[in-house]
Amino acid sequence: MAWRKKGGHVLSVLVLLLVAVQFSGISSMALSRSDGSGGGDVLKADENLPVLGSYAKLRELVAQMQANNAGNMRFMAKKEAQTQGAVQDQRAAAAPEAGGSWDFSTTNVQVQGVDEADTVKTDGTHIYQVSGGRVVISRAYPADKMAVTATLDLAAEDLTPQELYVDEKYLVVIGATGNTAPVPMPKRKGPAIYPPRPLDSTVKAVLYDVRNKAAIKKLRELELEGTYVSSRKVGPALYLVANRNVDFRILKEEVEKPTPSYRDTAQQEEFIALGYDEIRYFPDCPQPNYLLIAGLNLDKPQEKAAVAAYLGAGETIYASTENLYVALTSYEETPAAVEQETSPKAGAIVQEKVAVRPPDYITNTLVYKFALQNGRVAFEAKGQVPGTVLNQFSLDEHQGYFRIATTTGDLWRTDERTAKNNLYILDTDLKVVGRLEGIAPGERIYSVRFLGNRGYMVTFRKVDPLFVIDLKDPQKPQILGALKIPGYSDYLHPYDENHILGFGKDTVEVERKDAQGRPADTMAFYQGLKIALFDVSDVSHPVEKFKEIIGDRGTDSELLRNHKALLFSKEKNLLAFPVTVMEIKNKKAVAPGEFPPHGEFTFQGAYVYNLSLETGFSLKGRITHLNADEYLKAGREWYASNRNVERILYIGDNLYTISRGLIKANKISDLAEVGSLAIQ
């Protein structure tokens, strides 16, 4: 979690998830808009995209997508089976006095200014959390007088809350419903039997005014047919994205299927169906989905939302304060290799083409760039690089250039198509201007972080190479240095310009033997959770300056999968994250070739460290929400208890640990407990 001062302006930028598809032929364009119908304002940029127009056109496009995707699906199934067989265990394998001011933590995000939704938020006086089917609002300041001030029970509205946003005025709750949007079927002459409408869920955003905690007021609802993809918020602007599948039965049935719909209480209580003339598509779109994108101004609850629908899909999103990048994986079939073979047949010499290698598939990442301005987007450029990305941290923008890290090939292969890792730099038009390819053959990327003129890449198969990459010259990226150590890092986080934190797992290599007892190969098995501080002051010789190993095999933390679980403040010399600890009791040496054992459950809660460049990691203490009786009753494993600590934040001088059933406040200075609040 980052931090800001109470009463300060929240720097954030709108990130709107848009469809990413194979589209070309659109030149860069300025952001502008014109009044649209039904779904609100429509960008003139979108006017350059073809309109779906009719049910017949939809059937034609879906048929093309189905044909294009058939080979890809076979390839993915084959790849998954081969990977599972060859790569085992690869992850080893109440406010203060008037005028007062205090700081409090906010969600840890990738880019400063770009906000992301989370399950827990604070406004500096209250904590808002998703707890089961409710949103619980608790007064957190003062810490010794914590109390639940409001509970929003959303089960009655058939809403399962998932994430939320909070600012000085508004709370936005986003979740899934079991509703089915009731859209009338088309009128036809004579009797007809229509197939039942698929029971699609919807995604809903509910806006509340929370300035008066004693009288929280619902302002409006926005509901989109489909499943929740993501959302972003900047100031009063909220964007909500949902994905709704296209029913493949349209290829066999002439009966027209309903188009996507939405409900905006600023317009009416009923669902509004989008017409075919309001849905646009990208030529050569690879996936048969509708992507619904809605934007609204929270400060104008009576203003209708702008809703747009596209035929297509997107996967990985990155946003700077000015541009949105959407990455999408595509699969390209390579033709079979053939040779001419001469053979006698029926008394004659005949030349025949004989296949020496079957068709194969290579992966590419398509990248689409959209300009961001005041809640609107405009398509600007399209690019493509080889390989696939790991996650949002594989993408970055810096001084007008776009950087992207990918992995090509497959871990299970030992030929020229084995896994290799790459870094590409693209210009404003998404044309590749610099490349660094073939990094760590036989391994794949586990984490990436771009920081200014440097890039950091961790690959892994048996050891953890941390590569330091110079990006100062966009046309000539180059490796400055590498550090190879046991283990791997799933997440990299900046400490300062010359130091970086790594969070992952420790590993141990085990040599396997064949049936004759001869050495066959080695495998890497993950062990305890590992945190490390890397010193990259000497870029040619990066050093693991400090490290800590928590627990044994089986120890885990949400931080390894979700960067929002981290609380870090360099200014406060504070590092904290949730962890479930597994430890081996009565440890003994593991015999050569023997697989290392799993540990048994011993702890769940927050690990809190002091961290400095002089002393490294110093465990300040551990905070748990489980009582002594629960620890006594625990077996070898543990479960998703409502007392499992999920987030840690701070307000002023107090550290707050949050589980779905409890909030604890402890002094940052010595972790002395100040107060606790049970969430019933």
PDB file of C-alpha atoms in Angstrom, residues 23-205:
ATOM      1  CA  PHE A  23      -7.415  -4.625 -36.000  1.00  0.00           C
ATOM      2  CA  SER A  24      -5.473  -2.544 -38.420  1.00  0.00           C
ATOM      3  CA  GLY A  25      -5.983   0.343 -40.763  1.00  0.00           C
ATOM      4  CA  ILE A  26      -6.917   2.996 -38.179  1.00  0.00           C
ATOM      5  CA  SER A  27      -4.553   5.925 -37.990  1.00  0.00           C
ATOM      6  CA  SER A  28      -3.876   7.968 -34.884  1.00  0.00           C
ATOM      7  CA  MET A  29      -6.720  10.307 -34.068  1.00  0.00           C
ATOM      8  CA  ALA A  30      -7.527  13.025 -31.600  1.00  0.00           C
ATOM      9  CA  LEU A  31      -9.951  12.422 -28.775  1.00  0.00           C
ATOM     10  CA  SER A  32     -13.396  13.727 -29.559  1.00  0.00           C
ATOM     11  CA  ARG A  33     -16.968  12.570 -29.171  1.00  0.00           C
ATOM     12  CA  SER A  34     -20.432  12.978 -30.525  1.00  0.00           C
ATOM     13  CA  ASP A  35     -23.787  12.358 -28.944  1.00  0.00           C
ATOM     14  CA  GLY A  36     -24.869   8.777 -29.389  1.00  0.00           C
ATOM     15  CA  SER A  37     -28.125   7.014 -28.737  1.00  0.00           C
ATOM     16  CA  GLY A  38     -29.105   4.493 -26.125  1.00  0.00           C
ATOM     17  CA  GLY A  39     -25.719   3.930 -24.580  1.00  0.00           C
ATOM     18  CA  GLY A  40     -24.750   7.552 -24.062  1.00  0.00           C
ATOM     19  CA  ASP A  41     -21.841   9.385 -25.679  1.00  0.00           C
ATOM     20  CA  VAL A  42     -19.914   7.671 -28.453  1.00  0.00           C
ATOM     21  CA  LEU A  43     -16.369   8.592 -29.351  1.00  0.00           C
ATOM     22  CA  LYS A  44     -15.711   9.707 -32.876  1.00  0.00           C
ATOM     23  CA  ALA A  45     -12.780   7.318 -32.696  1.00  0.00           C
ATOM     24  CA  ASP A  46     -15.304   4.514 -32.416  1.00  0.00           C
ATOM     25  CA  GLU A  47     -17.014   5.803 -35.515  1.00  0.00           C
ATOM     26  CA  ASN A  48     -14.015   4.503 -37.438  1.00  0.00           C
ATOM     27  CA  LEU A  49     -14.901   0.988 -36.314  1.00  0.00           C
ATOM     28  CA  PRO A  50     -17.505  -0.856 -38.371  1.00  0.00           C
ATOM     29  CA  VAL A  51     -20.971  -1.269 -36.903  1.00  0.00           C
ATOM     30  CA  LEU A  52     -22.298  -4.770 -36.395  1.00  0.00           C
ATOM     31  CA  GLY A  53     -25.537  -3.649 -37.961  1.00  0.00           C
ATOM     32  CA  SER A  54     -27.524  -6.869 -38.126  1.00  0.00           C
ATOM     33  CA  TYR A  55     -28.036 -10.344 -36.728  1.00  0.00           C
ATOM     34  CA  ALA A  56     -26.847 -11.791 -40.040  1.00  0.00           C
ATOM     35  CA  LYS A  57     -23.519  -9.966 -39.718  1.00  0.00           C
ATOM     36  CA  LEU A  58     -23.132 -11.239 -36.157  1.00  0.00           C
ATOM     37  CA  ARG A  59     -23.622 -14.842 -37.325  1.00  0.00           C
ATOM     38  CA  GLU A  60     -21.075 -14.337 -40.093  1.00  0.00           C
ATOM     39  CA  LEU A  61     -18.431 -12.969 -37.711  1.00  0.00           C
ATOM     40  CA  VAL A  62     -19.016 -15.625 -35.042  1.00  0.00           C
ATOM     41  CA  ALA A  63     -18.645 -18.357 -37.660  1.00  0.00           C
ATOM     42  CA  GLN A  64     -15.281 -16.885 -38.648  1.00  0.00           C
ATOM     43  CA  MET A  65     -14.176 -16.713 -35.010  1.00  0.00           C
ATOM     44  CA  GLN A  66     -15.216 -20.293 -34.382  1.00  0.00           C
ATOM     45  CA  ALA A  67     -13.190 -21.491 -37.373  1.00  0.00           C
ATOM     46  CA  ASN A  68     -10.151 -19.466 -36.332  1.00  0.00           C
ATOM     47  CA  ASN A  69     -10.330 -20.626 -32.734  1.00  0.00           C
ATOM     48  CA  ALA A  70     -10.731 -24.349 -33.407  1.00  0.00           C
ATOM     49  CA  GLY A  71      -7.031 -24.909 -34.034  1.00  0.00           C
ATOM     50  CA  ASN A  72      -6.055 -22.679 -31.147  1.00  0.00           C
ATOM     51  CA  MET A  73      -8.169 -24.652 -28.709  1.00  0.00           C
ATOM     52  CA  ARG A  74      -6.616 -27.941 -29.853  1.00  0.00           C
ATOM     53  CA  PHE A  75      -3.181 -26.413 -29.459  1.00  0.00           C
ATOM     54  CA  MET A  76      -3.895 -25.148 -25.953  1.00  0.00           C
ATOM     55  CA  ALA A  77      -5.216 -28.530 -24.796  1.00  0.00           C
ATOM     56  CA  LYS A  78      -2.157 -30.283 -26.229  1.00  0.00           C
ATOM     57  CA  LYS A  79       0.201 -27.749 -24.672  1.00  0.00           C
ATOM     58  CA  GLU A  80      -1.430 -28.079 -21.256  1.00  0.00           C
ATOM     59  CA  ALA A  81      -1.132 -31.866 -21.287  1.00  0.00           C
ATOM     60  CA  GLN A  82       2.500 -31.743 -22.362  1.00  0.00           C
ATOM     61  CA  THR A  83       3.365 -29.087 -19.806  1.00  0.00           C
ATOM     62  CA  GLN A  84       1.750 -31.030 -16.988  1.00  0.00           C
ATOM     63  CA  GLY A  85       3.669 -34.150 -17.948  1.00  0.00           C
ATOM     64  CA  ALA A  86       7.043 -32.483 -18.309  1.00  0.00           C
ATOM     65  CA  VAL A  87       7.048 -29.733 -15.719  1.00  0.00           C
ATOM     66  CA  GLN A  88       6.308 -31.027 -12.239  1.00  0.00           C
ATOM     67  CA  ASP A  89       6.394 -28.661  -9.331  1.00  0.00           C
ATOM     68  CA  GLN A  90       7.691 -25.829 -11.516  1.00  0.00           C
ATOM     69  CA  ARG A  91       6.652 -23.144  -9.098  1.00  0.00           C
ATOM     70  CA  ALA A  92       9.518 -24.402  -7.224  1.00  0.00           C
ATOM     71  CA  ALA A  93       9.591 -26.202 -10.800  1.00  0.00           C
ATOM     72  CA  ALA A  94     -14.438   9.957  14.855  1.00  0.00           C
ATOM     73  CA  ALA A  95     -11.983  12.600  13.431  1.00  0.00           C
ATOM     74  CA  PRO A  96      -9.014  14.404  15.036  1.00  0.00           C
ATOM     75  CA  GLU A  97      -9.004  18.017  16.143  1.00  0.00           C
ATOM     76  CA  ALA A  98      -9.913  20.528  13.449  1.00  0.00           C
ATOM     77  CA  GLY A  99      -6.934  21.333  11.309  1.00  0.00           C
ATOM     78  CA  GLY A 100      -5.171  18.135  12.288  1.00  0.00           C
ATOM     79  CA  SER A 101      -3.387  16.010   9.735  1.00  0.00           C
ATOM     80  CA  TRP A 102      -2.192  12.410   9.614  1.00  0.00           C
ATOM     81  CA  ASP A 103      -1.191   9.980   6.979  1.00  0.00           C
ATOM     82  CA  PHE A 104      -2.736   6.677   6.063  1.00  0.00           C
ATOM     83  CA  SER A 105      -1.996   3.935   3.594  1.00  0.00           C
ATOM     84  CA  THR A 106      -3.741   3.361   0.296  1.00  0.00           C
ATOM     85  CA  THR A 107      -3.852   0.402  -2.041  1.00  0.00           C
ATOM     86  CA  ASN A 108      -0.501  -0.702  -3.450  1.00  0.00           C
ATOM     87  CA  VAL A 109      -0.797  -0.110  -7.210  1.00  0.00           C
ATOM     88  CA  GLN A 110       1.534  -0.565 -10.166  1.00  0.00           C
ATOM     89  CA  VAL A 111       1.693   3.021 -11.415  1.00  0.00           C
ATOM     90  CA  GLN A 112       1.496   6.140  -9.289  1.00  0.00           C
ATOM     91  CA  GLY A 113      -1.751   7.899 -10.137  1.00  0.00           C
ATOM     92  CA  VAL A 114      -3.548   4.797 -11.417  1.00  0.00           C
ATOM     93  CA  ASP A 115      -5.975   3.473  -8.802  1.00  0.00           C
ATOM     94  CA  GLU A 116      -7.200  -0.111  -8.506  1.00  0.00           C
ATOM     95  CA  ALA A 117     -10.181  -1.553  -6.638  1.00  0.00           C
ATOM     96  CA  ASP A 118      -9.640  -3.801  -3.602  1.00  0.00           C
ATOM     97  CA  THR A 119     -11.532  -5.657  -0.901  1.00  0.00           C
ATOM     98  CA  VAL A 120     -10.409  -3.256   1.846  1.00  0.00           C
ATOM     99  CA  LYS A 121     -10.080   0.537   1.734  1.00  0.00           C
ATOM    100  CA  THR A 122      -9.720   3.349   4.234  1.00  0.00           C
ATOM    101  CA  ASP A 123     -10.450   7.061   4.082  1.00  0.00           C
ATOM    102  CA  GLY A 124      -8.271   7.788   7.116  1.00  0.00           C
ATOM    103  CA  THR A 125     -11.033   7.542   9.712  1.00  0.00           C
ATOM    104  CA  HIS A 126     -13.066   4.508   8.634  1.00  0.00           C
ATOM    105  CA  ILE A 127     -12.282   1.091   7.216  1.00  0.00           C
ATOM    106  CA  TYR A 128     -14.505  -0.297   4.478  1.00  0.00           C
ATOM    107  CA  GLN A 129     -14.308  -4.004   3.830  1.00  0.00           C
ATOM    108  CA  VAL A 130     -15.991  -6.745   1.861  1.00  0.00           C
ATOM    109  CA  SER A 131     -16.975  -9.398   4.398  1.00  0.00           C
ATOM    110  CA  GLY A 132     -19.035 -12.227   2.957  1.00  0.00           C
ATOM    111  CA  GLY A 133     -22.161 -10.863   1.327  1.00  0.00           C
ATOM    112  CA  ARG A 134     -21.804  -7.521   3.088  1.00  0.00           C
ATOM    113  CA  VAL A 135     -19.792  -4.360   3.152  1.00  0.00           C
ATOM    114  CA  VAL A 136     -18.860  -3.442   6.715  1.00  0.00           C
ATOM    115  CA  ILE A 137     -17.978   0.155   7.553  1.00  0.00           C
ATOM    116  CA  SER A 138     -16.079   0.587  10.820  1.00  0.00           C
ATOM    117  CA  ARG A 139     -14.821   3.674  12.636  1.00  0.00           C
ATOM    118  CA  ALA A 140     -11.114   3.021  13.000  1.00  0.00           C
ATOM    119  CA  TYR A 141     -10.003   6.278  14.616  1.00  0.00           C
ATOM    120  CA  PRO A 142      -9.425   6.494  17.517  1.00  0.00           C
ATOM    121  CA  ALA A 143      -8.132   2.930  17.565  1.00  0.00           C
ATOM    122  CA  ASP A 144      -9.234   2.197  21.137  1.00  0.00           C
ATOM    123  CA  LYS A 145     -12.826   3.095  20.295  1.00  0.00           C
ATOM    124  CA  MET A 146     -13.379   1.180  17.096  1.00  0.00           C
ATOM    125  CA  ALA A 147     -16.999   0.429  16.241  1.00  0.00           C
ATOM    126  CA  VAL A 148     -19.079  -0.758  13.326  1.00  0.00           C
ATOM    127  CA  THR A 149     -20.969   2.286  12.084  1.00  0.00           C
ATOM    128  CA  ALA A 150     -22.850   0.681   9.198  1.00  0.00           C
ATOM    129  CA  THR A 151     -23.363  -2.651   7.498  1.00  0.00           C
ATOM    130  CA  LEU A 152     -24.606  -2.865   3.942  1.00  0.00           C
ATOM    131  CA  ASP A 153     -26.245  -6.265   3.626  1.00  0.00           C
ATOM    132  CA  LEU A 154     -26.372  -6.769  -0.121  1.00  0.00           C
ATOM    133  CA  ALA A 155     -27.764 -10.297  -0.102  1.00  0.00           C
ATOM    134  CA  ALA A 156     -31.276  -8.855  -0.196  1.00  0.00           C
ATOM    135  CA  GLU A 157     -30.347  -7.221  -3.487  1.00  0.00           C
ATOM    136  CA  ASP A 158     -28.924 -10.502  -4.816  1.00  0.00           C
ATOM    137  CA  LEU A 159     -25.517  -8.838  -5.011  1.00  0.00           C
ATOM    138  CA  THR A 160     -22.312 -10.604  -4.037  1.00  0.00           C
ATOM    139  CA  PRO A 161     -19.811  -7.781  -3.387  1.00  0.00           C
ATOM    140  CA  GLN A 162     -16.312  -8.319  -4.778  1.00  0.00           C
ATOM    141  CA  GLU A 163     -14.425  -5.017  -4.686  1.00  0.00           C
ATOM    142  CA  LEU A 164     -14.909  -1.413  -3.716  1.00  0.00           C
ATOM    143  CA  TYR A 165     -13.665   2.136  -4.043  1.00  0.00           C
ATOM    144  CA  VAL A 166     -13.712   4.836  -1.388  1.00  0.00           C
ATOM    145  CA  ASP A 167     -12.951   8.535  -1.399  1.00  0.00           C
ATOM    146  CA  GLU A 168     -13.930  11.509   0.745  1.00  0.00           C
ATOM    147  CA  LYS A 169     -17.505  11.455  -0.518  1.00  0.00           C
ATOM    148  CA  TYR A 170     -18.385   8.160  -2.151  1.00  0.00           C
ATOM    149  CA  LEU A 171     -18.349   4.432  -1.695  1.00  0.00           C
ATOM    150  CA  VAL A 172     -18.716   2.279  -4.799  1.00  0.00           C
ATOM    151  CA  VAL A 173     -19.497  -1.395  -4.308  1.00  0.00           C
ATOM    152  CA  ILE A 174     -18.946  -3.691  -7.283  1.00  0.00           C
ATOM    153  CA  GLY A 175     -20.169  -7.259  -7.403  1.00  0.00           C
ATOM    154  CA  ALA A 176     -21.977 -10.018  -9.252  1.00  0.00           C
ATOM    155  CA  THR A 177     -25.683 -10.779  -9.232  1.00  0.00           C
ATOM    156  CA  GLY A 178     -27.772 -13.742 -10.253  1.00  0.00           C
ATOM    157  CA  ASN A 179     -30.159 -11.561 -12.180  1.00  0.00           C
ATOM    158  CA  THR A 180     -31.134 -12.239 -15.752  1.00  0.00           C
ATOM    159  CA  ALA A 181     -31.707  -9.172 -17.853  1.00  0.00           C
ATOM    160  CA  PRO A 182     -35.288  -9.404 -19.196  1.00  0.00           C
ATOM    161  CA  VAL A 183     -35.025  -8.356 -22.830  1.00  0.00           C
ATOM    162  CA  PRO A 184     -38.061  -8.797 -25.120  1.00  0.00           C
ATOM    163  CA  MET A 185     -37.688 -11.298 -27.934  1.00  0.00           C
ATOM    164  CA  PRO A 186     -38.139  -9.990 -31.488  1.00  0.00           C
ATOM    165  CA  LYS A 187     -41.679  -9.952 -32.804  1.00  0.00           C
ATOM    166  CA  ARG A 188     -42.476 -12.551 -35.449  1.00  0.00           C
ATOM    167  CA  LYS A 189     -45.569 -13.383 -37.390  1.00  0.00           C
ATOM    168  CA  GLY A 190     -47.335 -16.548 -36.360  1.00  0.00           C
ATOM    169  CA  PRO A 191     -46.606 -18.848 -33.436  1.00  0.00           C
ATOM    170  CA  ALA A 192     -43.021 -19.518 -32.510  1.00  0.00           C
ATOM    171  CA  ILE A 193     -41.197 -21.336 -29.730  1.00  0.00           C
ATOM    172  CA  TYR A 194     -38.152 -19.485 -28.507  1.00  0.00           C
ATOM    173  CA  PRO A 195     -35.308 -21.206 -26.664  1.00  0.00           C
ATOM    174  CA  PRO A 196     -34.940 -20.090 -23.031  1.00  0.00           C
ATOM    175  CA  ARG A 197     -32.685 -17.148 -22.436  1.00  0.00           C
ATOM    176  CA  PRO A 198     -29.344 -18.254 -20.911  1.00  0.00           C
ATOM    177  CA  LEU A 199     -29.158 -17.474 -17.201  1.00  0.00           C
ATOM    178  CA  ASP A 200     -26.290 -15.024 -17.434  1.00  0.00           C
ATOM    179  CA  SER A 201     -25.264 -13.155 -14.320  1.00  0.00           C
ATOM    180  CA  THR A 202     -24.828  -9.430 -14.262  1.00  0.00           C
ATOM    181  CA  VAL A 203     -22.243  -7.137 -12.723  1.00  0.00           C
ATOM    182  CA  LYS A 204     -23.503  -4.219 -10.692  1.00  0.00           C
ATOM    183  CA  ALA A 205     -21.943  -1.056  -9.309  1.00  0.00           C
TER     184      ALA A 205
END
